[in-house]
Coordinates of C-alpha atoms in Angstrom, one line a residue:
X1 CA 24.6 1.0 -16.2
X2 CA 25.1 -2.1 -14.2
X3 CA 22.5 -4.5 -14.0
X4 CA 24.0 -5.8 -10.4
X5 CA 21.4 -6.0 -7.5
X6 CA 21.5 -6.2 -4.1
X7 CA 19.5 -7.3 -1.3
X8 CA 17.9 -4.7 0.9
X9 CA 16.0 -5.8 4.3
X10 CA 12.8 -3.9 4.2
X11 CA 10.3 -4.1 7.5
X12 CA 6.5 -3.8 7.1
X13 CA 4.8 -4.5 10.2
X14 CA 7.6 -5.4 11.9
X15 CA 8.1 -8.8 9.6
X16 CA 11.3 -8.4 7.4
X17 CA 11.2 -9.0 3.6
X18 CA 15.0 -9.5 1.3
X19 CA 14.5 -7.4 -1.6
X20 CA 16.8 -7.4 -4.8
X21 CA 17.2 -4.2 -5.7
X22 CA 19.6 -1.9 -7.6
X23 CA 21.9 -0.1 -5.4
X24 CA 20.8 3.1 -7.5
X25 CA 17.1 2.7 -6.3
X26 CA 17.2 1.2 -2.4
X27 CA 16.6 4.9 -1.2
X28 CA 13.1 5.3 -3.0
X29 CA 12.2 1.1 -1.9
X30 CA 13.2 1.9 1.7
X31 CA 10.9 5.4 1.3
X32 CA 8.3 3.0 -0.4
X33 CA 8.1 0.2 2.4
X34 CA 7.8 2.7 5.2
X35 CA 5.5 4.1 3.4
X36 CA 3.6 1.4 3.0
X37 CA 4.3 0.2 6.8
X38 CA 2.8 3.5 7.4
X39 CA -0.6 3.0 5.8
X40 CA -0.6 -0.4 6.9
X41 CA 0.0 0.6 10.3
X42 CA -3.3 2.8 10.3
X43 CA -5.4 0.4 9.3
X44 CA -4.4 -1.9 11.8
X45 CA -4.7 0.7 14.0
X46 CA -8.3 1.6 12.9
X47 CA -9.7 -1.8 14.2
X48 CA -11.9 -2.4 11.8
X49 CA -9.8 -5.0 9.5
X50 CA -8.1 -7.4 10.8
X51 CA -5.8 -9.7 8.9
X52 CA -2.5 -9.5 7.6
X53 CA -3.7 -10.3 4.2
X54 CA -7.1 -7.8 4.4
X55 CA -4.8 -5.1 6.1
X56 CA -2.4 -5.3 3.0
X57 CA -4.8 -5.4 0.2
X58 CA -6.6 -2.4 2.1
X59 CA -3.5 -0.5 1.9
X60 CA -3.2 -1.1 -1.7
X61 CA -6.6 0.1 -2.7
X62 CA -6.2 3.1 -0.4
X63 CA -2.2 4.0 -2.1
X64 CA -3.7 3.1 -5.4
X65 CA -7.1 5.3 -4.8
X66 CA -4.7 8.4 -4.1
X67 CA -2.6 7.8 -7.0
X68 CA -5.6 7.8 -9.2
X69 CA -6.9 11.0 -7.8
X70 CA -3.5 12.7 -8.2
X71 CA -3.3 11.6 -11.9
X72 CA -7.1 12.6 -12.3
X73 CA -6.3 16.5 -10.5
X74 CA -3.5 16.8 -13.0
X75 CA -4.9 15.6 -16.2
X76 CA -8.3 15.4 -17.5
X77 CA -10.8 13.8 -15.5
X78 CA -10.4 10.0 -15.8
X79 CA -13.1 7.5 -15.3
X80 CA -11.8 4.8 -13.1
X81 CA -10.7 7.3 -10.0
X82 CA -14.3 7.6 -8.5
X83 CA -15.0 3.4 -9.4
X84 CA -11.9 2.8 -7.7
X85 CA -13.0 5.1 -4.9
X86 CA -16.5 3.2 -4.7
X87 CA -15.1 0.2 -4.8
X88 CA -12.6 0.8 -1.6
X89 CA -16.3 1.6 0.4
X90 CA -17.6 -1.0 -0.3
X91 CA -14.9 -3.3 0.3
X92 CA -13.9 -1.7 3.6
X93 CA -17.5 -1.9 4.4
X94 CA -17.6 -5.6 3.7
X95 CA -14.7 -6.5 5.6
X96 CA -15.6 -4.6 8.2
X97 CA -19.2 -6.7 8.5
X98 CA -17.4 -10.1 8.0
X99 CA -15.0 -9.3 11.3
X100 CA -17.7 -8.1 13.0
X101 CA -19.4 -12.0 12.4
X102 CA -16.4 -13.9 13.4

């Protein structure tokens, strides 16, 4: 196996990002950005955060608050899922308040 990468141009909110990246594995980073540009996209969209930065970190609770609750349906119930879950309220709920103030 080769240990060679290669730069892949990924968009996310129509800014580009170079990547290095095995040749193997740019499919599933290409499906991962626009994934990504996708979620990112809906917040934006929503209004309610505004911000590169808030808008990103958002997304990331949101991908990793699904990823939690697919490992918690498949395996025993895990604590963390419903904290992470509480936590994304209340963040979204503060960010929400501190636009709304600027």
């Amino acid at each position: 196996m080769s240990s060679e990468h290669h730069t892949l141009d990924i968009f996310i909110l129509d800014k580009a990002y170079k990547i290095a990246c095995p040749p193997a594995e740019q499919d599933n980073l290409q499906r991962a950005a626009q994934f990504l540009d996708r979620k990112m996209r809906e917040i934006r969209g929503s209004g309610k955060v505004l911000g590169l930065e808030r808008i990103a970190v958002i997304a990331a609770l949101n991908i990793s608050h699904e990823l939690l609750s697919r490992q918690q349906a498949e395996h025993e119930p895990q604590v963390g899922a419903d904290a992470v879950a509480g936590l994304l309220k209340r963040l979204e709920t503060a960010l929400a308040e501190d636009t709304s103030s600027t």
